[in-house]
Amino acid sequence: MSWQDRILQPDTAVEQMKQKAALRALETIESGMKLGLGTGSTARYFVDGLGAKLTDGLSGIVCVPTSEATREQAENLNIKLAPLDELQRLDITVDGADELDDALRLIKGGGGALLREKIVAAASDKMIVIADDTKKVAVLGAFDLPVEVNMFAHGATARAIAGALKATGHSGAVKLRGGDTPFITDGGHYIYDCALKAINDPEALAQALLSVPGVVEHGLFLGYATAAILAGTDGLEEVGNL
Ligand code: 5RP
């Protein structure tokens, strides 16, 4: 039985699409590569597939997980892991996204792993985004933009974030993820989700957010993704160079 036959097929059409995108990304993986493993339901299919492919001839793969959830999944599949500090550079990171536009600019962080995801993507020669095609948008921002902040005086940071949004021509609620029981990231921070509806100048917004003391990272990934595999009902669309 081949490794593909050992992978379980998901029940719903959308989950099957996510898996198809993940399996296409797996075709680009060669023995000896150093990989970044993304976080989320789509990245999960990639990690499952990698585990299966490793039992079928693929060898010498070392990976850096972008979250504790992905670390646990990879460890259960006996995928070899190493700290990014040890590997220094990675060949490819494969990760999902909450939104992407034509220029391969992304919103990420719906799963709360944006900080590690960005650090790992920045250390990778290539970043392949895998997603179902509903994630593709003309203008970023319908998905609330996650902003990771230090816990110290986070209310003051949130007010400063609202100021930065206003200064760059945006409006919309800035809400602490989890409300009364705030979500805590793997790095021990909070996340504020910004309901912007549309981001017309992502680069300017990214700069403004990073200038706010207390902001650890934001979910705009600009200039990281080198390719995307989008799965739809009509098949796969590939953008950029795989
Ligand atoms: C986690 C992320 C995920 O990649 C993003 O939320 C997409 O997840 P999914 O594949 O479950 O839709 O950025 O921080």
Short mmCIF file of C-alpha atoms and ligand atoms in Angstrom, two decimals:
data_model
loop_
_atom_site.label_atom_id
_atom_site.label_comp_id
_atom_site.label_asym_id
_atom_site.label_seq_id
_atom_site.Cartn_x
_atom_site.Cartn_y
_atom_site.Cartn_z
CA MET A 1 0.00 0.00 0.00
CA SER A 2 1.46 3.42 -0.94
CA TRP A 3 1.72 6.25 1.59
CA GLN A 4 -1.12 8.09 -0.20
CA ASP A 5 -3.43 5.10 0.37
CA ARG A 6 -2.65 5.13 4.08
CA ILE A 7 -3.95 8.69 4.52
CA LEU A 8 -7.54 8.98 5.69
CA GLN A 9 -9.88 10.92 3.40
CA PRO A 10 -11.83 13.64 5.21
CA ASP A 11 -15.65 13.63 5.10
CA THR A 12 -16.54 17.11 3.86
CA ALA A 13 -15.75 18.74 0.51
CA VAL A 14 -13.90 21.66 2.09
CA GLU A 15 -11.70 19.36 4.19
CA GLN A 16 -10.96 17.28 1.10
CA MET A 17 -9.87 20.46 -0.70
CA LYS A 18 -7.52 21.39 2.13
CA GLN A 19 -6.03 17.90 2.02
CA LYS A 20 -5.56 18.08 -1.78
CA ALA A 21 -3.61 21.34 -1.41
CA ALA A 22 -1.48 19.76 1.31
CA LEU A 23 -0.74 16.65 -0.75
CA ARG A 24 0.31 18.78 -3.74
CA ALA A 25 2.73 20.66 -1.47
CA LEU A 26 4.14 17.31 -0.34
CA GLU A 27 5.13 16.56 -3.95
CA THR A 28 7.70 19.39 -3.69
CA ILE A 29 9.42 17.85 -0.65
CA GLU A 30 12.64 15.95 -1.24
CA SER A 31 14.84 13.85 1.03
CA GLY A 32 17.29 15.84 3.14
CA MET A 33 15.17 19.01 3.29
CA LYS A 34 14.78 21.21 6.35
CA LEU A 35 11.13 22.20 6.72
CA GLY A 36 8.94 24.61 8.64
CA LEU A 37 5.64 23.04 9.68
CA GLY A 38 2.68 25.41 9.81
CA THR A 39 -0.28 25.48 12.16
CA GLY A 40 -4.02 25.04 11.58
CA SER A 41 -6.41 22.57 10.01
CA THR A 42 -4.84 22.73 6.52
CA ALA A 43 -1.24 22.50 7.74
CA ARG A 44 -2.36 19.49 9.77
CA TYR A 45 -3.03 17.56 6.54
CA PHE A 46 0.50 18.39 5.36
CA VAL A 47 2.03 17.10 8.60
CA ASP A 48 -0.09 13.92 8.45
CA GLY A 49 1.00 13.37 4.83
CA LEU A 50 4.64 14.02 5.70
CA GLY A 51 4.46 11.41 8.45
CA ALA A 52 3.06 8.89 5.96
CA LYS A 53 5.61 9.77 3.25
CA LEU A 54 8.46 9.34 5.75
CA THR A 55 7.49 5.70 6.15
CA ASP A 56 7.74 5.27 2.40
CA GLY A 57 11.26 6.25 1.37
CA LEU A 58 11.52 9.98 2.14
CA SER A 59 14.51 10.40 4.45
CA GLY A 60 16.73 12.93 6.20
CA ILE A 61 13.90 15.40 6.84
CA VAL A 62 14.25 17.72 9.84
CA CYS A 63 11.45 20.10 10.81
CA VAL A 64 10.68 23.13 12.94
CA PRO A 65 7.06 23.29 14.19
CA THR A 66 5.33 26.68 14.40
CA SER A 67 3.23 25.83 17.47
CA GLU A 68 3.02 23.44 20.37
CA ALA A 69 -0.01 21.81 18.68
CA THR A 70 2.03 21.09 15.54
CA ARG A 71 4.97 19.92 17.67
CA GLU A 72 2.71 17.39 19.38
CA GLN A 73 1.28 16.17 16.06
CA ALA A 74 4.76 15.83 14.51
CA GLU A 75 6.16 14.02 17.55
CA ASN A 76 3.27 11.52 17.42
CA LEU A 77 4.19 10.82 13.79
CA ASN A 78 7.91 10.37 14.63
CA ILE A 79 8.88 13.36 12.48
CA LYS A 80 12.35 14.53 13.43
CA LEU A 81 12.33 18.03 14.96
CA ALA A 82 15.11 20.47 15.76
CA PRO A 83 15.27 24.03 17.09
CA LEU A 84 15.40 26.73 14.43
CA ASP A 85 18.49 28.12 16.15
CA GLU A 86 20.28 24.86 15.36
CA LEU A 87 19.16 24.62 11.71
CA GLN A 88 19.42 28.36 11.06
CA ARG A 89 17.88 28.26 7.55
CA LEU A 90 15.02 26.12 6.24
CA ASP A 91 14.35 25.05 2.66
CA ILE A 92 10.57 25.34 2.72
CA THR A 93 7.82 26.26 5.15
CA VAL A 94 4.35 24.97 4.32
CA ASP A 95 1.54 26.74 6.15
CA GLY A 96 -2.11 27.75 5.84
CA ALA A 97 -3.53 31.26 5.77
CA ASP A 98 -6.70 33.06 6.77
CA GLU A 99 -6.62 35.27 3.66
CA LEU A 100 -4.31 35.84 0.71
CA ASP A 101 -4.37 38.31 -2.15
CA ASP A 102 -3.00 38.24 -5.73
CA ALA A 103 0.40 39.51 -4.54
CA LEU A 104 0.68 36.60 -2.07
CA ARG A 105 0.22 38.94 0.87
CA LEU A 106 -1.42 37.10 3.76
CA ILE A 107 -3.42 37.49 6.92
CA LYS A 108 -2.47 34.79 9.41
CA GLY A 109 -3.00 34.16 13.09
CA GLY A 110 -6.55 32.85 13.16
CA GLY A 111 -5.12 29.90 15.04
CA GLY A 112 -3.02 32.16 17.24
CA ALA A 113 0.40 30.98 16.05
CA LEU A 114 1.37 34.06 14.04
CA LEU A 115 4.55 34.93 15.94
CA ARG A 116 6.28 31.57 15.53
CA GLU A 117 4.81 31.22 12.03
CA LYS A 118 6.41 34.50 10.98
CA ILE A 119 9.78 33.73 12.60
CA VAL A 120 9.88 30.35 10.83
CA ALA A 121 8.68 31.78 7.48
CA ALA A 122 11.36 34.49 7.66
CA ALA A 123 14.05 31.81 8.05
CA SER A 124 12.79 29.84 5.03
CA ASP A 125 13.97 30.05 1.43
CA LYS A 126 10.41 29.34 0.29
CA MET A 127 7.00 29.59 1.92
CA ILE A 128 4.20 27.62 0.29
CA VAL A 129 0.69 28.55 1.38
CA ILE A 130 -1.90 25.79 1.24
CA ALA A 131 -5.57 26.66 1.44
CA ASP A 132 -9.01 26.14 0.00
CA ASP A 133 -9.78 28.81 -2.57
CA THR A 134 -12.28 30.63 -0.33
CA LYS A 135 -9.22 32.18 1.35
CA LYS A 136 -8.32 34.15 -1.79
CA VAL A 137 -9.53 37.77 -1.68
CA ALA A 138 -9.18 40.88 -3.84
CA VAL A 139 -8.49 43.05 -0.77
CA LEU A 140 -7.21 41.79 2.59
CA GLY A 141 -9.16 42.61 5.74
CA ALA A 142 -12.53 40.84 5.75
CA PHE A 143 -10.88 38.41 8.17
CA ASP A 144 -10.17 40.22 11.45
CA LEU A 145 -6.45 41.05 11.64
CA PRO A 146 -4.80 39.40 14.67
CA VAL A 147 -2.28 41.47 16.61
CA GLU A 148 -0.23 39.72 19.31
CA VAL A 149 0.58 41.91 22.32
CA ASN A 150 2.51 41.69 25.56
CA MET A 151 0.24 41.07 28.57
CA PHE A 152 1.63 44.09 30.45
CA ALA A 153 -0.83 46.99 30.22
CA HIS A 154 -2.44 45.35 27.22
CA GLY A 155 -5.44 47.69 27.46
CA ALA A 156 -3.13 50.66 26.86
CA THR A 157 -1.56 48.80 23.95
CA ALA A 158 -5.04 48.11 22.52
CA ARG A 159 -5.86 51.83 22.68
CA ALA A 160 -2.60 52.63 20.90
CA ILE A 161 -3.42 50.00 18.26
CA ALA A 162 -6.79 51.70 17.71
CA GLY A 163 -4.87 54.98 17.28
CA ALA A 164 -2.54 53.40 14.72
CA LEU A 165 -5.54 52.04 12.82
CA LYS A 166 -7.18 55.47 12.77
CA ALA A 167 -3.95 57.16 11.66
CA THR A 168 -3.76 54.80 8.66
CA GLY A 169 -7.38 55.39 7.66
CA HIS A 170 -8.97 52.33 9.25
CA SER A 171 -11.81 51.93 11.71
CA GLY A 172 -13.38 48.97 13.45
CA ALA A 173 -13.45 47.15 16.75
CA VAL A 174 -10.23 46.00 18.42
CA LYS A 175 -11.26 43.00 20.53
CA LEU A 176 -9.29 40.90 23.01
CA ARG A 177 -9.47 37.29 21.76
CA GLY A 178 -11.33 35.17 24.30
CA GLY A 179 -12.81 38.18 26.16
CA ASP A 180 -13.09 37.43 29.89
CA THR A 181 -10.97 34.29 29.49
CA PRO A 182 -8.33 35.60 27.11
CA PHE A 183 -6.61 33.30 24.66
CA ILE A 184 -2.91 32.96 25.52
CA THR A 185 -0.42 32.27 22.73
CA ASP A 186 2.43 29.76 22.88
CA GLY A 187 4.69 32.73 23.59
CA GLY A 188 2.57 33.81 26.60
CA HIS A 189 0.93 36.82 24.96
CA TYR A 190 -2.61 38.03 24.21
CA ILE A 191 -4.17 38.61 20.80
CA TYR A 192 -6.36 41.53 19.76
CA ASP A 193 -8.45 40.95 16.64
CA CYS A 194 -9.02 44.06 14.53
CA ALA A 195 -12.24 44.15 12.49
CA LEU A 196 -11.10 46.34 9.61
CA LYS A 197 -13.21 45.03 6.71
CA ALA A 198 -10.64 46.24 4.13
CA ILE A 199 -6.90 47.00 4.31
CA ASN A 200 -5.99 49.21 1.40
CA ASP A 201 -2.30 49.69 2.21
CA PRO A 202 -1.08 46.61 4.13
CA GLU A 203 2.55 47.80 4.16
CA ALA A 204 1.64 51.13 5.82
CA LEU A 205 -0.59 49.39 8.35
CA ALA A 206 2.11 46.83 9.17
CA GLN A 207 4.61 49.60 9.86
CA ALA A 208 2.14 51.56 12.01
CA LEU A 209 1.29 48.50 14.13
CA LEU A 210 4.94 47.63 14.72
CA SER A 211 5.58 51.16 15.98
CA VAL A 212 3.16 50.60 18.91
CA PRO A 213 5.04 49.64 22.12
CA GLY A 214 3.57 46.38 23.42
CA VAL A 215 2.80 44.98 19.98
CA VAL A 216 4.79 41.76 19.64
CA GLU A 217 3.73 40.91 16.06
CA HIS A 218 0.82 41.32 13.66
CA GLY A 219 -0.80 38.88 11.28
CA LEU A 220 0.10 40.63 8.02
CA PHE A 221 2.66 38.43 6.22
CA LEU A 222 4.08 40.67 3.51
CA GLY A 223 6.84 39.32 1.27
CA TYR A 224 7.03 35.90 2.91
CA ALA A 225 4.92 33.60 0.71
CA THR A 226 6.62 32.52 -2.51
CA ALA A 227 3.83 30.27 -3.77
CA ALA A 228 0.29 29.21 -2.98
CA ILE A 229 -1.71 26.09 -3.73
CA LEU A 230 -5.42 26.79 -3.68
CA ALA A 231 -7.89 23.94 -3.86
CA GLY A 232 -11.36 24.50 -5.26
CA THR A 233 -14.21 22.45 -6.64
CA ASP A 234 -12.61 22.66 -10.12
CA GLY A 235 -9.19 21.44 -8.97
CA LEU A 236 -5.96 23.08 -7.87
CA GLU A 237 -4.72 26.58 -8.70
CA GLU A 238 -1.01 27.27 -8.23
CA VAL A 239 0.27 30.80 -7.79
CA GLY A 240 3.98 31.74 -7.77
CA ASN A 241 6.87 29.28 -8.05
CA LEU A 242 6.49 26.01 -6.22
C1 5RP B 1 -2.63 29.87 12.55
C2 5RP B 1 -2.78 30.30 11.13
C3 5RP B 1 -3.44 29.34 10.21
O1 5RP B 1 -2.55 29.05 9.19
C4 5RP B 1 -4.65 29.97 9.65
O2 5RP B 1 -5.50 30.32 10.74
C5 5RP B 1 -5.39 29.03 8.69
O3 5RP B 1 -5.89 27.94 9.40
P1 5RP B 1 -6.80 26.85 8.71
O4 5RP B 1 -5.93 26.07 7.79
O5 5RP B 1 -7.31 26.04 9.87
O6 5RP B 1 -7.92 27.57 8.00
O7 5RP B 1 -2.40 31.35 10.73
O8 5RP B 1 -2.07 30.88 13.31
#
